[in-house]
mmCIF file of C-alpha atoms in Angstrom:
data_model
loop_
_atom_site.group_PDB
_atom_site.id
_atom_site.type_symbol
_atom_site.label_atom_id
_atom_site.label_comp_id
_atom_site.label_asym_id
_atom_site.label_seq_id
_atom_site.Cartn_x
_atom_site.Cartn_y
_atom_site.Cartn_z
ATOM 1 C CA MET A 138 -28.994 -1.591 -27.904
ATOM 2 C CA LYS A 139 -27.267 -0.945 -31.244
ATOM 3 C CA GLU A 140 -28.249 2.714 -31.027
ATOM 4 C CA ARG A 141 -26.542 3.012 -27.636
ATOM 5 C CA PHE A 142 -23.391 1.369 -28.946
ATOM 6 C CA HIS A 143 -23.395 3.765 -31.889
ATOM 7 C CA SER A 144 -23.880 6.773 -29.598
ATOM 8 C CA ILE A 145 -21.005 5.713 -27.333
ATOM 9 C CA ASP A 146 -18.787 4.964 -30.346
ATOM 10 C CA GLU A 147 -19.426 8.402 -31.857
ATOM 11 C CA LYS A 148 -18.768 10.226 -28.588
ATOM 12 C CA THR A 149 -15.618 8.169 -28.015
ATOM 13 C CA LYS A 150 -14.380 9.116 -31.487
ATOM 14 C CA LYS A 151 -14.989 12.826 -30.805
ATOM 15 C CA LEU A 152 -13.185 12.633 -27.466
ATOM 16 C CA ARG A 153 -10.256 10.790 -29.045
ATOM 17 C CA GLU A 154 -9.887 13.659 -31.529
ATOM 18 C CA GLN A 155 -9.773 16.169 -28.680
ATOM 19 C CA LEU A 156 -7.148 14.150 -26.814
ATOM 20 C CA THR A 157 -4.787 14.229 -29.813
ATOM 21 C CA ILE A 158 -4.558 18.044 -29.710
ATOM 22 C CA LYS A 159 -1.365 19.116 -27.966
ATOM 23 C CA ARG A 160 -2.246 21.549 -25.193
ATOM 24 C CA PRO A 161 -1.695 21.521 -21.425
ATOM 25 C CA GLU A 162 -5.392 21.108 -20.665
ATOM 26 C CA VAL A 163 -5.368 17.627 -22.214
ATOM 27 C CA GLN A 164 -2.907 16.342 -19.632
ATOM 28 C CA ASP A 165 -4.873 18.127 -16.921
ATOM 29 C CA PHE A 166 -8.016 16.312 -18.070
ATOM 30 C CA LEU A 167 -6.238 12.938 -18.112
ATOM 31 C CA ASP A 168 -4.833 13.519 -14.615
ATOM 32 C CA LYS A 169 -8.298 14.351 -13.299
ATOM 33 C CA LEU A 170 -9.746 11.280 -15.005
ATOM 34 C CA GLU A 171 -7.126 9.085 -13.336
ATOM 35 C CA MET A 172 -7.844 10.615 -9.931
ATOM 36 C CA ALA A 173 -11.602 10.201 -10.415
ATOM 37 C CA TRP A 174 -11.049 6.575 -11.400
ATOM 38 C CA VAL A 175 -9.142 5.809 -8.205
ATOM 39 C CA HIS A 176 -11.473 7.894 -6.011
ATOM 40 C CA HIS A 177 -14.754 6.379 -7.190
ATOM 41 C CA ASP A 178 -13.427 2.827 -7.455
ATOM 42 C CA CYS A 179 -12.257 2.945 -3.834
ATOM 43 C CA ALA A 180 -15.494 4.658 -2.768
ATOM 44 C CA LEU A 181 -17.559 1.817 -4.251
ATOM 45 C CA GLU A 182 -15.764 -0.434 -1.759
ATOM 46 C CA GLY A 183 -16.456 1.947 1.135
ATOM 47 C CA SER A 184 -13.097 3.784 1.216
ATOM 48 C CA ILE A 185 -13.712 7.487 0.601
ATOM 49 C CA TYR A 186 -10.603 9.614 0.125
ATOM 50 C CA SER A 187 -10.368 13.379 -0.209
ATOM 51 C CA PRO A 188 -8.639 15.100 -3.158
ATOM 52 C CA THR A 189 -5.855 16.083 -0.745
ATOM 53 C CA GLU A 190 -5.277 12.465 0.304
ATOM 54 C CA LEU A 191 -5.342 11.292 -3.294
ATOM 55 C CA THR A 192 -2.916 13.978 -4.453
ATOM 56 C CA ALA A 193 -0.490 13.274 -1.611
ATOM 57 C CA ALA A 194 -0.546 9.523 -2.213
ATOM 58 C CA LEU A 195 -0.183 9.784 -5.979
ATOM 59 C CA HIS A 196 2.570 12.418 -5.945
ATOM 60 C CA PRO A 197 5.914 10.728 -6.751
ATOM 61 C CA GLY A 198 8.300 10.850 -3.828
ATOM 62 C CA ALA A 199 5.755 12.293 -1.413
ATOM 63 C CA VAL A 200 6.624 11.720 2.246
ATOM 64 C CA VAL A 201 3.777 10.724 4.553
ATOM 65 C CA ALA A 202 4.165 12.541 7.860
ATOM 66 C CA GLU A 203 1.612 10.576 9.894
ATOM 67 C CA ALA A 204 1.926 6.812 10.315
ATOM 68 C CA SER A 205 -1.857 6.547 10.634
ATOM 69 C CA LEU A 206 -2.180 7.660 6.995
ATOM 70 C CA LEU A 207 0.047 4.900 5.628
ATOM 71 C CA PRO A 208 -2.774 2.354 5.013
ATOM 72 C CA ILE A 209 -4.588 5.005 2.961
ATOM 73 C CA VAL A 210 -1.450 5.771 0.977
ATOM 74 C CA TRP A 211 -0.821 2.087 0.252
ATOM 75 C CA GLU A 212 -4.367 1.441 -0.946
ATOM 76 C CA ILE A 213 -4.283 4.428 -3.295
ATOM 77 C CA ARG A 214 -0.824 3.615 -4.641
ATOM 78 C CA ASN A 215 -1.708 -0.050 -5.088
ATOM 79 C CA HIS A 216 -4.771 0.986 -7.050
ATOM 80 C CA LYS A 217 -2.728 3.321 -9.251
ATOM 81 C CA ALA A 218 -0.220 0.513 -9.879
ATOM 82 C CA ALA A 219 -3.066 -1.701 -11.125
ATOM 83 C CA VAL A 220 -4.392 1.110 -13.342
ATOM 84 C CA ASP A 221 -0.935 1.632 -14.867
ATOM 85 C CA PHE A 222 -0.579 -2.112 -15.420
ATOM 86 C CA ILE A 223 -3.834 -2.596 -17.323
ATOM 87 C CA ARG A 224 -3.192 0.535 -19.406
ATOM 88 C CA GLU A 225 0.181 -0.842 -20.506
ATOM 89 C CA GLU A 226 -1.178 -4.341 -21.107
ATOM 90 C CA ALA A 227 -4.077 -2.947 -23.167
ATOM 91 C CA LYS A 228 -1.620 -1.289 -25.573
ATOM 92 C CA SER A 229 -0.138 -4.626 -26.635
ATOM 93 C CA SER A 230 -3.143 -6.918 -26.199
ATOM 94 C CA LYS A 231 -5.141 -8.205 -29.150
ATOM 95 C CA LYS A 232 -8.753 -7.043 -29.035
ATOM 96 C CA HIS A 233 -10.226 -10.503 -28.503
ATOM 97 C CA ALA A 234 -7.390 -12.225 -26.640
ATOM 98 C CA PRO A 235 -8.731 -14.384 -23.790
ATOM 99 C CA LEU A 236 -8.233 -13.372 -20.184
ATOM 100 C CA THR A 237 -5.950 -15.662 -18.201
ATOM 101 C CA MET A 238 -5.655 -16.725 -14.585
ATOM 102 C CA THR A 239 -2.140 -15.266 -14.531
ATOM 103 C CA PHE A 240 -3.511 -11.875 -15.568
ATOM 104 C CA VAL A 241 -6.288 -11.976 -12.951
ATOM 105 C CA ARG A 242 -3.839 -12.901 -10.192
ATOM 106 C CA ARG A 243 -1.454 -10.136 -11.246
ATOM 107 C CA VAL A 244 -4.205 -7.512 -11.005
ATOM 108 C CA HIS A 245 -5.228 -8.898 -7.614
ATOM 109 C CA ASP A 246 -1.632 -8.849 -6.348
ATOM 110 C CA LEU A 247 -1.156 -5.243 -7.454
ATOM 111 C CA LEU A 248 -4.375 -4.115 -5.784
ATOM 112 C CA SER A 249 -3.574 -5.916 -2.540
ATOM 113 C CA GLY A 250 0.060 -4.762 -2.494
ATOM 114 C CA ASN A 251 1.284 -8.330 -2.732
ATOM 115 C CA THR A 252 4.253 -7.525 -4.997
ATOM 116 C CA PRO A 253 7.968 -7.215 -4.134
ATOM 117 C CA GLU A 254 7.926 -3.526 -5.081
ATOM 118 C CA ALA A 255 4.963 -2.690 -2.839
ATOM 119 C CA GLN A 256 6.315 -4.754 0.050
ATOM 120 C CA GLN A 257 9.716 -3.073 -0.175
ATOM 121 C CA ALA A 258 8.112 0.384 -0.243
ATOM 122 C CA ARG A 259 6.069 -0.454 2.858
ATOM 123 C CA ALA A 260 9.116 -1.788 4.705
ATOM 124 C CA MET A 261 11.114 1.359 3.929
ATOM 125 C CA ALA A 262 8.301 3.686 5.000
ATOM 126 C CA GLU A 263 7.514 1.781 8.190
ATOM 127 C CA ARG A 264 11.228 1.191 8.897
ATOM 128 C CA ARG A 265 10.677 -2.360 10.061
ATOM 129 C CA GLU A 266 10.450 -5.898 8.752
ATOM 130 C CA ARG A 267 7.074 -7.620 8.483
ATOM 131 C CA THR A 268 6.265 -10.068 11.284
ATOM 132 C CA GLU A 269 5.678 -13.730 10.480
ATOM 133 C CA LYS A 270 1.995 -13.258 11.317
ATOM 134 C CA GLU A 271 1.725 -10.346 8.874
ATOM 135 C CA LEU A 272 3.521 -12.305 6.151
ATOM 136 C CA LEU A 273 1.194 -15.276 6.682
ATOM 137 C CA LYS A 274 -1.845 -13.010 6.381
ATOM 138 C CA GLU A 275 -0.491 -11.541 3.142
ATOM 139 C CA ARG A 276 0.100 -15.018 1.699
ATOM 140 C CA GLU A 277 -3.463 -16.023 2.569
ATOM 141 C CA LYS A 278 -4.848 -12.903 0.885
ATOM 142 C CA ALA A 279 -2.903 -13.765 -2.265
ATOM 143 C CA GLY A 280 -5.065 -16.852 -2.863
ATOM 144 C CA PHE A 281 -8.761 -17.448 -3.403
ATOM 145 C CA ARG A 282 -11.019 -16.914 -0.419
ATOM 146 C CA LYS A 283 -11.650 -19.909 1.819
ATOM 147 C CA ASP A 284 -14.894 -18.761 3.432
ATOM 148 C CA ILE A 285 -17.988 -16.608 2.951
ATOM 149 C CA PRO A 286 -17.246 -13.097 4.295
ATOM 150 C CA LEU A 287 -19.677 -12.272 7.094
ATOM 151 C CA HIS A 288 -19.635 -8.523 6.533
ATOM 152 C CA LYS A 289 -19.000 -8.278 2.826
ATOM 153 C CA THR A 290 -20.091 -5.070 1.140
ATOM 154 C CA TYR A 291 -21.978 -6.772 -1.664
ATOM 155 C CA LEU A 292 -25.463 -8.153 -1.063
ATOM 156 C CA HIS A 293 -25.767 -10.914 -3.672
ATOM 157 C CA GLU A 294 -25.102 -14.609 -3.197
ATOM 158 C CA ILE A 295 -21.527 -15.561 -4.056
ATOM 159 C CA ALA A 296 -19.909 -18.868 -4.977
ATOM 160 C CA GLN A 297 -19.088 -21.347 -2.243
ATOM 161 C CA PRO A 298 -15.297 -21.448 -1.617
ATOM 162 C CA ALA A 299 -14.914 -24.917 -3.170
ATOM 163 C CA LYS A 300 -16.573 -23.696 -6.370
ATOM 164 C CA VAL A 301 -14.583 -20.464 -6.759
ATOM 165 C CA GLN A 302 -11.715 -21.787 -8.877
ATOM 166 C CA PRO A 303 -13.835 -23.969 -11.218
ATOM 167 C CA ALA A 304 -16.300 -21.098 -11.731
ATOM 168 C CA LEU A 305 -13.500 -18.632 -12.456
ATOM 169 C CA GLU A 306 -11.809 -21.055 -14.865
ATOM 170 C CA LYS A 307 -15.133 -21.475 -16.681
ATOM 171 C CA LEU A 308 -15.509 -17.689 -17.002
ATOM 172 C CA LEU A 309 -11.953 -17.274 -18.306
ATOM 173 C CA ASP A 310 -12.458 -20.159 -20.760
ATOM 174 C CA TRP A 311 -15.532 -18.343 -22.050
ATOM 175 C CA THR A 312 -13.347 -15.361 -23.019
ATOM 176 C CA SER A 313 -11.655 -17.615 -25.603
ATOM 177 C CA SER A 314 -14.977 -18.682 -27.154
ATOM 178 C CA SER A 315 -16.574 -17.547 -30.405
ATOM 179 C CA GLU A 316 -19.550 -16.277 -28.376
ATOM 180 C CA PHE A 317 -17.263 -13.879 -26.486
ATOM 181 C CA ARG A 318 -15.672 -12.637 -29.718
ATOM 182 C CA GLU A 319 -19.099 -11.959 -31.218
ATOM 183 C CA PHE A 320 -20.089 -9.727 -28.284
ATOM 184 C CA HIS A 321 -19.633 -5.971 -28.596
ATOM 185 C CA PRO A 322 -16.603 -4.925 -26.451
ATOM 186 C CA ILE A 323 -18.900 -3.075 -24.044
ATOM 187 C CA LEU A 324 -20.921 -6.240 -23.465
ATOM 188 C CA GLN A 325 -17.728 -8.296 -23.190
ATOM 189 C CA GLY A 326 -16.536 -6.058 -20.367
ATOM 190 C CA ALA A 327 -19.931 -5.955 -18.694
ATOM 191 C CA ARG A 328 -20.437 -9.730 -18.808
ATOM 192 C CA VAL A 329 -16.968 -10.455 -17.416
ATOM 193 C CA GLN A 330 -17.445 -8.089 -14.475
ATOM 194 C CA HIS A 331 -20.987 -9.250 -13.720
ATOM 195 C CA GLU A 332 -19.961 -12.910 -13.614
ATOM 196 C CA PHE A 333 -16.638 -12.268 -11.854
ATOM 197 C CA ILE A 334 -18.227 -10.394 -8.959
ATOM 198 C CA LYS A 335 -20.919 -13.055 -8.626
ATOM 199 C CA ILE A 336 -18.086 -15.572 -8.173
ATOM 200 C CA PHE A 337 -16.239 -13.187 -5.808
ATOM 201 C CA PRO A 338 -12.873 -15.030 -5.856
ATOM 202 C CA PHE A 339 -10.999 -12.811 -3.394
ATOM 203 C CA THR A 340 -12.037 -11.620 0.051
ATOM 204 C CA ASP A 341 -10.906 -8.005 -0.311
ATOM 205 C CA THR A 342 -10.362 -7.089 -3.963
ATOM 206 C CA SER A 343 -13.012 -8.905 -6.022
ATOM 207 C CA GLY A 344 -14.965 -5.743 -6.833
ATOM 208 C CA LYS A 345 -11.872 -3.821 -7.855
ATOM 209 C CA VAL A 346 -10.447 -6.705 -9.886
ATOM 210 C CA GLY A 347 -13.767 -7.148 -11.697
ATOM 211 C CA ARG A 348 -13.855 -3.476 -12.673
ATOM 212 C CA MET A 349 -10.201 -3.578 -13.756
ATOM 213 C CA LEU A 350 -10.974 -6.502 -16.078
ATOM 214 C CA THR A 351 -13.824 -4.532 -17.621
ATOM 215 C CA ASN A 352 -11.654 -1.484 -18.169
ATOM 216 C CA PHE A 353 -8.844 -3.578 -19.623
ATOM 217 C CA ILE A 354 -11.282 -4.908 -22.234
ATOM 218 C CA LEU A 355 -12.565 -1.393 -22.965
ATOM 219 C CA LEU A 356 -9.089 0.157 -23.194
ATOM 220 C CA ARG A 357 -7.741 -2.444 -25.603
ATOM 221 C CA ASN A 358 -10.729 -1.747 -27.860
ATOM 222 C CA GLY A 359 -10.121 2.004 -27.901
ATOM 223 C CA TYR A 360 -12.664 3.101 -25.285
ATOM 224 C CA GLN A 361 -12.148 5.234 -22.217
ATOM 225 C CA PRO A 362 -12.349 3.421 -18.859
ATOM 226 C CA VAL A 363 -15.813 3.303 -17.350
ATOM 227 C CA VAL A 364 -15.964 4.987 -13.946
ATOM 228 C CA ILE A 365 -19.075 4.141 -11.933
ATOM 229 C CA VAL A 366 -19.471 7.074 -9.565
ATOM 230 C CA SER A 367 -19.923 6.569 -5.847
ATOM 231 C CA VAL A 368 -23.433 8.080 -5.786
ATOM 232 C CA ASP A 369 -24.527 5.033 -7.811
ATOM 233 C CA ARG A 370 -23.057 2.673 -5.219
ATOM 234 C CA ALA A 371 -26.376 1.211 -4.000
ATOM 235 C CA LYS A 372 -27.657 0.858 -7.558
ATOM 236 C CA TYR A 373 -24.399 -0.849 -8.541
ATOM 237 C CA TYR A 374 -24.659 -3.405 -5.710
ATOM 238 C CA GLU A 375 -28.275 -4.125 -6.571
ATOM 239 C CA THR A 376 -27.452 -5.036 -10.198
ATOM 240 C CA PHE A 377 -25.648 -8.167 -9.005
ATOM 241 C CA ARG A 378 -28.897 -9.402 -7.486
ATOM 242 C CA SER A 379 -30.806 -8.928 -10.724
ATOM 243 C CA THR A 380 -30.314 -9.541 -14.434
ATOM 244 C CA PHE A 381 -27.272 -8.861 -16.575
ATOM 245 C CA THR A 382 -29.312 -6.329 -18.562
ATOM 246 C CA GLY A 383 -29.659 -4.068 -15.527
ATOM 247 C CA PHE A 384 -25.911 -4.113 -14.978
ATOM 248 C CA SER A 385 -25.009 -3.485 -18.622
ATOM 249 C CA ASN A 386 -27.438 -0.541 -18.729
ATOM 250 C CA LEU A 387 -25.856 0.983 -15.613
ATOM 251 C CA MET A 388 -22.427 0.563 -17.170
ATOM 252 C CA MET A 389 -23.471 2.233 -20.422
ATOM 253 C CA ASP A 390 -25.147 5.057 -18.481
ATOM 254 C CA SER A 391 -21.847 5.626 -16.681
ATOM 255 C CA MET A 392 -19.892 5.577 -19.944
ATOM 256 C CA GLU A 393 -22.197 8.107 -21.596
ATOM 257 C CA ASN A 394 -22.212 10.407 -18.572
ATOM 258 C CA SER A 395 -18.404 10.419 -18.504
ATOM 259 C CA LEU A 396 -18.187 11.059 -22.242
ATOM 260 C CA ASP A 397 -20.745 13.881 -22.073
ATOM 261 C CA TYR A 398 -18.783 15.516 -19.254
ATOM 262 C CA ALA A 399 -15.497 15.175 -21.150
ATOM 263 C CA LEU A 400 -16.902 16.568 -24.392
ATOM 264 C CA LYS A 401 -18.433 19.518 -22.540
ATOM 265 C CA PHE A 402 -15.042 20.176 -20.906
ATOM 266 C CA PHE A 403 -13.346 20.435 -24.301
ATOM 267 C CA LYS A 404 -16.226 22.367 -25.865
ATOM 268 C CA ASP A 405 -15.946 25.001 -23.132
ATOM 269 C CA LEU A 406 -12.188 25.011 -23.690
ATOM 270 C CA GLN A 407 -12.636 25.790 -27.374
ATOM 271 C CA ARG A 408 -14.683 28.861 -26.459
ATOM 272 C CA TYR A 409 -11.827 29.995 -24.227
ATOM 273 C CA TYR A 410 -9.303 29.739 -27.075
ATOM 274 C CA ARG A 411 -11.426 31.734 -29.526
#
């Protein structure tokens, strides 16, 4: 395990050096990373968007011509808002600061579009006020789930509704413990996500929130976000039915694959500049 941590640390250091060099390709790489993050994270939940759809939704000021595309646009923009939020929070967060319920709810609200900014943007685009029924549904989605989803994407057993809040509070309390602080940041992020998704607090966003929490922990410790690609979707689901070791190995595999790809990108770039 220590050898894997060392390998990831060394590759992360090399990539960080490349990202400090001022050239247009660096921003191009970061833009592609952001798009891949949104694409694969949505795909893990069953929403597969094309590069064209992603570009249109993420382009500032873009006008959506077809009303049928609006739900896609909102999901992508909500996801990007959550990404931007955890990036900013990671810059000011202490490396071992505990996660809070307020933070978890904020990430959930951003992902589900349950913020004043997102609601105003939707109202302007749709040119109508939300109905009372729609507002009630949004308020219900803002809280913890009250049932066991019949057609949930994940296959593992999840916490009974009455046990969701106590289980989540226990997990968040653990992030203030000495045991949490002694964990390597990669294992901190992996453990939080593995336990969070087994609790499954929210009906629609639990998977996304869990991965955001992991990436927040990684980012504040100087790592790149881990992007689990959609082709590993079945393998990813299966890890929640087995041991934590299987999940942490999948996460580290994903981190190393992303780092290897990034380092190859910049190595090929250096040949171009020679």
